[in-house]
Coordinates of C-alpha atoms and ligand atoms in Angstrom, one line a residue:
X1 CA -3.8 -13.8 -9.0
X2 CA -4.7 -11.1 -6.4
X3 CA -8.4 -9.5 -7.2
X4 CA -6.7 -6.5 -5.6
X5 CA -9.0 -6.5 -3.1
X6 CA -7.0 -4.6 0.3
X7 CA -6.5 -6.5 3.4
X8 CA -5.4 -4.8 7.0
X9 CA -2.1 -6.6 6.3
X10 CA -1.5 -3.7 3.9
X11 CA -1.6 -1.3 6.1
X12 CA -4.0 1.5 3.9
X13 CA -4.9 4.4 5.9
X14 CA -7.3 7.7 5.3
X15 CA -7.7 10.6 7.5
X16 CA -10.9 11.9 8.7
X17 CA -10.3 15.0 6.8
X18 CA -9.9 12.6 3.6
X19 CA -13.2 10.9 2.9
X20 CA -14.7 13.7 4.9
X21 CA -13.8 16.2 2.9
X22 CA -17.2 18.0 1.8
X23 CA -15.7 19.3 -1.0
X24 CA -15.4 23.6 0.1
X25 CA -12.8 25.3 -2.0
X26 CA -12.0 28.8 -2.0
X27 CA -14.8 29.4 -5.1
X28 CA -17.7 27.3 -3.8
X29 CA -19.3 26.0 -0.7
X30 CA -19.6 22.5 0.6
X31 CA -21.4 20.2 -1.9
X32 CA -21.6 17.1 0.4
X33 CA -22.7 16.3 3.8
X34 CA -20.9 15.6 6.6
X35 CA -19.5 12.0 7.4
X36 CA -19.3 11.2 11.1
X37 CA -16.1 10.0 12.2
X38 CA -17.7 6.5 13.6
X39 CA -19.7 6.2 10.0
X40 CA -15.8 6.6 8.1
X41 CA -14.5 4.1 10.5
X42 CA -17.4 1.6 9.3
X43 CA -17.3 2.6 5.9
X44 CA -13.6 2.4 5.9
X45 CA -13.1 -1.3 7.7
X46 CA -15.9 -2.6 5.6
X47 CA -13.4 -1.3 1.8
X48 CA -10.5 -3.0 3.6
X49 CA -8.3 0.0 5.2
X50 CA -6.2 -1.1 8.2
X51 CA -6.6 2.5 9.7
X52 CA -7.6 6.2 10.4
X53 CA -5.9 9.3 11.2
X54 CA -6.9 12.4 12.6
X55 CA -6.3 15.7 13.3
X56 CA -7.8 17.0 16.8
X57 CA -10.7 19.0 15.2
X58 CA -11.7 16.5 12.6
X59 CA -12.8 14.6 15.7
X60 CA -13.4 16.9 18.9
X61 CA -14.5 20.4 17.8
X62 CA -12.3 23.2 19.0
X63 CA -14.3 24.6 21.4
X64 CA -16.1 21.7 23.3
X65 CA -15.7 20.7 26.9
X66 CA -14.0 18.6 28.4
X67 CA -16.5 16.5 29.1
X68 CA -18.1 16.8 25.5
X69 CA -14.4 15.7 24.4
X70 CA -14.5 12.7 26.7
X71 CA -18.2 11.1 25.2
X72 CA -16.5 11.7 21.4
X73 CA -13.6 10.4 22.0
X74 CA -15.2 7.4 23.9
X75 CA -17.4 6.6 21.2
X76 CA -15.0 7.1 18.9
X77 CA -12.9 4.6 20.6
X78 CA -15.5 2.5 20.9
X79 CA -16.1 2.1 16.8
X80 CA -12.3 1.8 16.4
X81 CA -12.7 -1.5 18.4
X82 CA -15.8 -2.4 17.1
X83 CA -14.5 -2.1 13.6
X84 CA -11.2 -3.7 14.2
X85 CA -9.5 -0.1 12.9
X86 CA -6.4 1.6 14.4
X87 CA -5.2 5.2 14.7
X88 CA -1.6 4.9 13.9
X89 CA -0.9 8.9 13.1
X90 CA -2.4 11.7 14.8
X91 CA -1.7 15.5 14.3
X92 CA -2.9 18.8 14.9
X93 CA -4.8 21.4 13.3
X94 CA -2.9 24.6 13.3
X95 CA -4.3 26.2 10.7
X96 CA -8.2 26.4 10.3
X97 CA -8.6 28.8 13.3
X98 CA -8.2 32.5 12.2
X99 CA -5.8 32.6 15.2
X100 CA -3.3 31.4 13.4
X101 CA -4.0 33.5 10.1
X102 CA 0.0 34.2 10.6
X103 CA 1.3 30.9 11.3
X104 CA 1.3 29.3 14.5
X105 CA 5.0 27.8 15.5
X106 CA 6.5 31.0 13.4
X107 CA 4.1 33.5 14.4
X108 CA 4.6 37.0 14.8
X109 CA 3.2 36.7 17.8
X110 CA 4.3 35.3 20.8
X111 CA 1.1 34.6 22.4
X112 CA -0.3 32.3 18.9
X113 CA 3.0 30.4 19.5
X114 CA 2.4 29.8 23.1
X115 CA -1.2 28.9 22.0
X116 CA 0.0 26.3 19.2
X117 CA 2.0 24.6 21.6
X118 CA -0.7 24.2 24.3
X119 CA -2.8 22.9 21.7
X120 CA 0.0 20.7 19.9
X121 CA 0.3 19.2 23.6
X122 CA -3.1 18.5 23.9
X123 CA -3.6 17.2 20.7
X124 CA -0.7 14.4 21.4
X125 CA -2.5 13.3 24.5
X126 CA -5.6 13.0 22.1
X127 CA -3.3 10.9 19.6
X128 CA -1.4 9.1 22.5
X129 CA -5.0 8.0 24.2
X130 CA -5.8 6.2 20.9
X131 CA -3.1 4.5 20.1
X132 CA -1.1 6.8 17.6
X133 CA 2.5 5.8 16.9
X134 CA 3.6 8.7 14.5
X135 CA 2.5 12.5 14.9
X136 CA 2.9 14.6 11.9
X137 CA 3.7 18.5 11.7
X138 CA 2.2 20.0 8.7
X139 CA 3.1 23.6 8.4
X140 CA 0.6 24.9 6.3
X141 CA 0.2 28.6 7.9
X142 CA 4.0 28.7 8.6
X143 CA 5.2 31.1 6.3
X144 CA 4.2 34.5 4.8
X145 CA 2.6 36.6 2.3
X146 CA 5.3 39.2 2.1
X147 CA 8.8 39.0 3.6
X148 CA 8.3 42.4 4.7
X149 CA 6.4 40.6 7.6
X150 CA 9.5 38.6 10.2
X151 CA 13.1 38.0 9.1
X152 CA 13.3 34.4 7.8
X153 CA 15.5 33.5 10.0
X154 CA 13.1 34.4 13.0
X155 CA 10.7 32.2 11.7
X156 CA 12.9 28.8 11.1
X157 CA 14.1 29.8 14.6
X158 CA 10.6 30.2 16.2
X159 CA 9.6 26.7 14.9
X160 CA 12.9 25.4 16.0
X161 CA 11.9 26.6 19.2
X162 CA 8.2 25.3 19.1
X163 CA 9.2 21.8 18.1
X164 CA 12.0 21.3 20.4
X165 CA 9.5 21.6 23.2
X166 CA 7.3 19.2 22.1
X167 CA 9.8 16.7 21.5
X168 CA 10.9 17.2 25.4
X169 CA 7.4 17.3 26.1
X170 CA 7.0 13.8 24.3
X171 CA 9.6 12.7 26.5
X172 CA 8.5 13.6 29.7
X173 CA 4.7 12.1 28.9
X174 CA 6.6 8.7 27.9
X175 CA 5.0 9.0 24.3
X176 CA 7.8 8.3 22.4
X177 CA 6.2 9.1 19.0
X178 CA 7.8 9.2 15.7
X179 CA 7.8 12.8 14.9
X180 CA 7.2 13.4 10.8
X181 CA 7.3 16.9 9.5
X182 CA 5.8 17.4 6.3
X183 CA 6.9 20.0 3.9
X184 CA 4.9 21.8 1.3
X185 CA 5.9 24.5 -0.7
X186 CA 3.2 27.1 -1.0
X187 CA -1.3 26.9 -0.1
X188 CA -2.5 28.4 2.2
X189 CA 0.0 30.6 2.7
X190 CA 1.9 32.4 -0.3
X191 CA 5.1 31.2 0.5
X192 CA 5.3 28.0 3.4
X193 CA 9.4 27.8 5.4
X194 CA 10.4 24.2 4.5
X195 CA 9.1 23.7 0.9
X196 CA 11.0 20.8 0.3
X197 CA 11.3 17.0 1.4
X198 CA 15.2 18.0 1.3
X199 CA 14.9 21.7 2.9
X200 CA 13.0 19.8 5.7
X201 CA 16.2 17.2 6.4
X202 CA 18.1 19.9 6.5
X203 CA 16.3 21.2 9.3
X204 CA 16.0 18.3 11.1
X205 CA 19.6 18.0 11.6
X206 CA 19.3 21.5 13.4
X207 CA 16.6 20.0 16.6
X208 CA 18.3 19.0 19.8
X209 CA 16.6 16.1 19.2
X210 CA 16.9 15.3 15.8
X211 CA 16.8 11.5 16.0
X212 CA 12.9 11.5 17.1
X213 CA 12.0 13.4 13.6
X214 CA 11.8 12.1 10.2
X215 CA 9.6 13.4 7.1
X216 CA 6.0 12.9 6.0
X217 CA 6.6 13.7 1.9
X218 CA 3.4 14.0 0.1
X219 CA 3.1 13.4 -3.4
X220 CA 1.3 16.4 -4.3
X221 CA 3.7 18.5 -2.6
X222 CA 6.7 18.0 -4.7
X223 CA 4.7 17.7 -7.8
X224 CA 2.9 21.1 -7.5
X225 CA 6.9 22.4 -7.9
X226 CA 7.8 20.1 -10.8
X227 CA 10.0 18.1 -8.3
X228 CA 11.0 14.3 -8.8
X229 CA 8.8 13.2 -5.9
X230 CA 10.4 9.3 -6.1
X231 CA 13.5 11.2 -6.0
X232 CA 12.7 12.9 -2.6
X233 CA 11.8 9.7 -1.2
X234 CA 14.2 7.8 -1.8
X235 CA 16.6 10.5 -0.2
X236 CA 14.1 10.5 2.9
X237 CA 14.8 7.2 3.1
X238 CA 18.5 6.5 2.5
X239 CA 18.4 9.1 5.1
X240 CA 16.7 6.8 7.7
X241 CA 14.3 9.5 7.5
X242 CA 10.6 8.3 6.3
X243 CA 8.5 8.1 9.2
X244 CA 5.1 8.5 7.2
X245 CA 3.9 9.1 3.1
X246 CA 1.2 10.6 2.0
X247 CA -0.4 9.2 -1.5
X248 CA -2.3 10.9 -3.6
X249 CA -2.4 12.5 -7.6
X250 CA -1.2 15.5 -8.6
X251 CA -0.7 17.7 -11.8
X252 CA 2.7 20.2 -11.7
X253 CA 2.0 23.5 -11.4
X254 CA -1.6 23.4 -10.3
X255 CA -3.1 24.3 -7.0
X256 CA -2.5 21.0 -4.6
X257 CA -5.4 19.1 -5.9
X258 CA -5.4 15.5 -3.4
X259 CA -6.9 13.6 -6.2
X260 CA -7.3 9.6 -5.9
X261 CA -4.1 8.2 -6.0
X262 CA -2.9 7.1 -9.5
X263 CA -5.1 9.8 -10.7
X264 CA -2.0 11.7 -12.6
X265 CA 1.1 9.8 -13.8
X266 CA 1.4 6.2 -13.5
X267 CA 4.3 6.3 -14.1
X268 CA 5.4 8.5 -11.8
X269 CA 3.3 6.6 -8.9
X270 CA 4.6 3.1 -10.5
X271 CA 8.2 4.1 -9.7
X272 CA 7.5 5.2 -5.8
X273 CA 5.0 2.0 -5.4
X274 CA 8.2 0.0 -6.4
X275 CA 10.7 2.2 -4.5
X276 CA 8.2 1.8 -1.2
X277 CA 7.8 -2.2 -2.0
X278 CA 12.0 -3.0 -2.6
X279 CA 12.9 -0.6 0.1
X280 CA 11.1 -2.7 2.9
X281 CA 9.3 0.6 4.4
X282 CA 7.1 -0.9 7.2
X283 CA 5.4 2.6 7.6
X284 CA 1.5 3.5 6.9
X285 CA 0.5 3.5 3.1
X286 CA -1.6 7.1 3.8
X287 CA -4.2 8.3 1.4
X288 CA -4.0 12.2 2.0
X289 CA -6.4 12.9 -0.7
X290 CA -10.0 13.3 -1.5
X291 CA -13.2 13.0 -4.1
X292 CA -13.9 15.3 -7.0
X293 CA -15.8 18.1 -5.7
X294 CA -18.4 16.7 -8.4
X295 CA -19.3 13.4 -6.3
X296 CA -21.7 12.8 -3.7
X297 CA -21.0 10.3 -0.8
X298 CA -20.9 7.1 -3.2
X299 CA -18.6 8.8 -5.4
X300 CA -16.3 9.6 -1.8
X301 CA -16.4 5.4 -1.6
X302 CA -15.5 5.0 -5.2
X303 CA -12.2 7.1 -4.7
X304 CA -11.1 5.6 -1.7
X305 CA -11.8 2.2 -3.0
X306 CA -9.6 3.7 -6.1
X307 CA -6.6 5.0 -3.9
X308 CA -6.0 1.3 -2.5
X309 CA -7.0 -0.5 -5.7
X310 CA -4.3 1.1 -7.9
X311 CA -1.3 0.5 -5.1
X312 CA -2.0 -2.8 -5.1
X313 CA -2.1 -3.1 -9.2
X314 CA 0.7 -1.3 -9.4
X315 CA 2.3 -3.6 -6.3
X316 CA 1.5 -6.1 -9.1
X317 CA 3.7 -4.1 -11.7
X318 CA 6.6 -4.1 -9.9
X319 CA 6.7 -7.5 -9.3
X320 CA 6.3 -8.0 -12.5
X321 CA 8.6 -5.7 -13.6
X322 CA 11.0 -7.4 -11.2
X323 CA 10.2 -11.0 -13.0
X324 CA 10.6 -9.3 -16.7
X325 CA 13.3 -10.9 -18.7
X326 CA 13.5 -8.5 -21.3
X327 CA 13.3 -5.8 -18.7
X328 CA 16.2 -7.3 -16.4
X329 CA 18.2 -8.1 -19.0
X330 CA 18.6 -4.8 -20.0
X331 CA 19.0 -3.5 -16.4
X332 CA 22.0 -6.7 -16.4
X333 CA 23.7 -5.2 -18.7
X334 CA 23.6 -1.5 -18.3
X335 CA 25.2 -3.0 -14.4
X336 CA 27.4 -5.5 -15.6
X337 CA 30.5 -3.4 -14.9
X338 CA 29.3 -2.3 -11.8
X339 CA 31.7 -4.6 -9.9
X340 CA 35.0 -3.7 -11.8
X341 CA 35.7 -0.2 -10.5
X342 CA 33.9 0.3 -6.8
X343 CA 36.4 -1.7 -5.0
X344 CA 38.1 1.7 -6.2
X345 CA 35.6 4.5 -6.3
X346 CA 33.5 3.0 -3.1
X347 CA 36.3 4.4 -0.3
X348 CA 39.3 6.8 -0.2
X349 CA 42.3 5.5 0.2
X350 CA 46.0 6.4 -0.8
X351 CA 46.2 3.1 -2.5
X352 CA 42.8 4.1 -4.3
X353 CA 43.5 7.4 -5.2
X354 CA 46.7 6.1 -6.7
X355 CA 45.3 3.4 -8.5
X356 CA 42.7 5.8 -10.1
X357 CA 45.7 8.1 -10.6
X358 CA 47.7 5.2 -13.1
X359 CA 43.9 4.0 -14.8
X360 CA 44.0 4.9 -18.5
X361 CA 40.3 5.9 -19.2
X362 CA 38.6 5.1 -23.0
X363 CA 37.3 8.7 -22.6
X364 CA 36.1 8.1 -25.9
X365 CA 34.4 4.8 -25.5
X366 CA 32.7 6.1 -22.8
X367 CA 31.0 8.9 -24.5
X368 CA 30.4 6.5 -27.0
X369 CA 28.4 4.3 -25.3
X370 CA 24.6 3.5 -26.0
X371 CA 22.4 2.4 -22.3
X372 CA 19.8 1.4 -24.4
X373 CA 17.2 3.2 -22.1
X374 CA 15.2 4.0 -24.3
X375 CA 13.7 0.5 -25.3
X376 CA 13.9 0.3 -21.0
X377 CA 11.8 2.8 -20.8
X378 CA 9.3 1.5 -23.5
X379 CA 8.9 -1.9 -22.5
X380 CA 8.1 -0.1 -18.7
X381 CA 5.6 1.5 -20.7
X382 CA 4.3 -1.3 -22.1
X383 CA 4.5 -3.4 -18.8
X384 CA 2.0 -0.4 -17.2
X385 CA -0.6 -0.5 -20.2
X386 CA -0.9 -3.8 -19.7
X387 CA 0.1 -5.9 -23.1
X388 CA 3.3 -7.2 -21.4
Ligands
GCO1 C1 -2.5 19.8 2.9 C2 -1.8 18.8 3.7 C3 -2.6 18.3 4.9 C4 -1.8 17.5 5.9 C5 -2.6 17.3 7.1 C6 -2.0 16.3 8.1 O1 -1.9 20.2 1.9 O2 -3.6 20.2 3.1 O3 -1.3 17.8 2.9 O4 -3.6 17.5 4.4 O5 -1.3 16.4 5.4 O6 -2.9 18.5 7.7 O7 -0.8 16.7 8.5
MN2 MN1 -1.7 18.3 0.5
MN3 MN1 -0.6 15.9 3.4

């Protein structure tokens, strides 16, 4: 049996901003020091993680040189090699910068857009130069305060706008990245435009180019609403859609907290470990989290060691979950009819609809039925506390 001990085969990743988080919140100041970028790629290899991802700042600070950017990134190449670690998602900070205070895609003004594109541009080179496959929008300053502000519909047209460009601009460069837009529903900004996993496929379908974008959902995201997060997953997928996840724990209705993965409802995070595993996604497994503000540096270790430690035991779950006979007998028989009607149901056709027309239904029967999910649901529980 696996000591659940993670290998680059699979495919954990952190961000810079992750395990470098120094733990400033809106209350307090920073209560850790900061990690270099090469010392998290170390640290990182050595735990097991396949990769890192960055936003342009984490690694080259907004206002250095060009030739200050070429030594970072240089060296920072260089530990990527020497510690066998890849970039496989890069993306840009849009919203540290008091520039962008209102937004930077949807602005009010038309210079900050301008700005946030130049700089979206430049971060993709940045991302494209080491080796980064996906490129996530997080639009964490798109949205308002008060409504008062820009029409709505200006601002879901002004990042339209914005990311239409840099999808031609992809193009042209020959970068051919996997755009993933990642909704959220409120933090920093009182209200953010595309809240939702959903709202954001709706969108998508909107871009001229609307095959190079799929979704980055975030567990915290949904949760923070009360939303099903497994539920918007599996849409993002079924939709072709999931370019990019990002793990972490989450109470509903708090502030987005990032804890460890795993940290709140195992359940929950049981279901979308199995849903990722039985679904075949190929895609990073992305830990967009970070340590309780009450650790120091070990403490940082401990929690990423914890984010890849509990997807792999609960990889274990749903394998065993999948080899359960109690389980899967239940799950037979709730199914067992499955086959009889969706030759019907499955496509219209006159024949169908005429078929379905003539079926006497056991209205009665049906209502009367038992689906015995309840014991399902215990035995899962039991399966996840370990005494099955
Ligand atoms: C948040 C977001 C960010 C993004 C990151 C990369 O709520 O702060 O989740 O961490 O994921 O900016 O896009
Ligand atoms: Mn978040
Ligand atoms: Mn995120």
């Amino acid at each position: 049996m696996c000591a659940f001990v993670p290998k680059k085969s699979d495919r954990f990743t952190f961000g810079l901003w992750t395990v470098g988080n120094i733990g400033r919140d809106p209350f307090g100041t920073a209560v850790r020091e900061t990690i270099s970028p090469v010392t998290i790629v170390k640290k990182l290899s050595e735990l097991g993680a396949w990769g890192v991802n960055l936003h342009d700042n984490d690694l080259v600070p907004i206002d250095a040189s060009a030739a200050e950017r070429d030594a970072i990134v240089s060296e920072f190449k260089k530990a990527l090699h020497d510690y066998d670690m890849v970039v496989p998602m890069a993306t840009t900070n849009l919203f540290f910068d008091p520039a962008f205070k209102d937004g930077a895609f949807t602005s009010s003004d038309p210079k900050v857009r301008a700005y946030a594109i130049q700089k979206t541009m430049r971060s993709m080179d940045l991302g494209a130069e080491l080796g980064a496959k996906t490129y996530v929008f997080w639009g964490g300053r798109e949205g308002t305060e008060t409504d008062a502000s820009k029409d709505p519909r200006d601002g879901i047209k002004r990042y339209r706008e914005c990311l239409n460009f840099l999808a031609e601009y992809d193009l042209a460069q020959g970068y051919n990245f996997k755009f993933a837009l990642e909704p959220k529903p409120n933090e920093p900004r009182g209200d953010i435009y595309l809240p939702t996993v959903g709202a954001a496929l709706g969108f998508i379908t909107t871009l001229d180019k609307p095959e190079k974008f799929g979704v980055n959902p975030e567990y915290a995201h949904e949760t923070m609403s009360g939303l099903n997060f497994v539920h918007a997953v599996a849409q993002a997928i079924d939709a072709g859609k999931l370019f990019h996840i990002d793990l972490n724990g989450q109470k509903p209705g708090r502030y987005d907290q990032d804890y460890r993965f795993g940290a709140e409802d195992l359940k929950a995070n049981f279901f979308l470990v199995k849903l990722l595993e039985e679904s075949g996604y190929k895609g990073s497994l992305h830990f967009d989290a970070h340590a309780y503000r009450t650790e120091d540096e070990a403490g940082v270790w401990e929690f990423a060691k914890g984010c890849m430690r509990t997807y792999l035991i609960l990889k274990e779950k749903a394998q065993k979950f999948a080899a359960d006979e109690e389980i899967q007998a239940i799950l037979k028989e709730v199914h067992s009819d499955e086959q009889s009607y969706s030759s019907v149901i499955s496509q219209y056709s006159e024949a169908n609809a005429s078929k379905l027309n003539k079926t006497e239904f056991d209205r009665n029967a049906m209502g009367k039925r038992g689906y015995n999910y309840e014991k399902l649901d215990q035995l899962t529980t039991e399966l996840l506390l370990g005494v099955r």
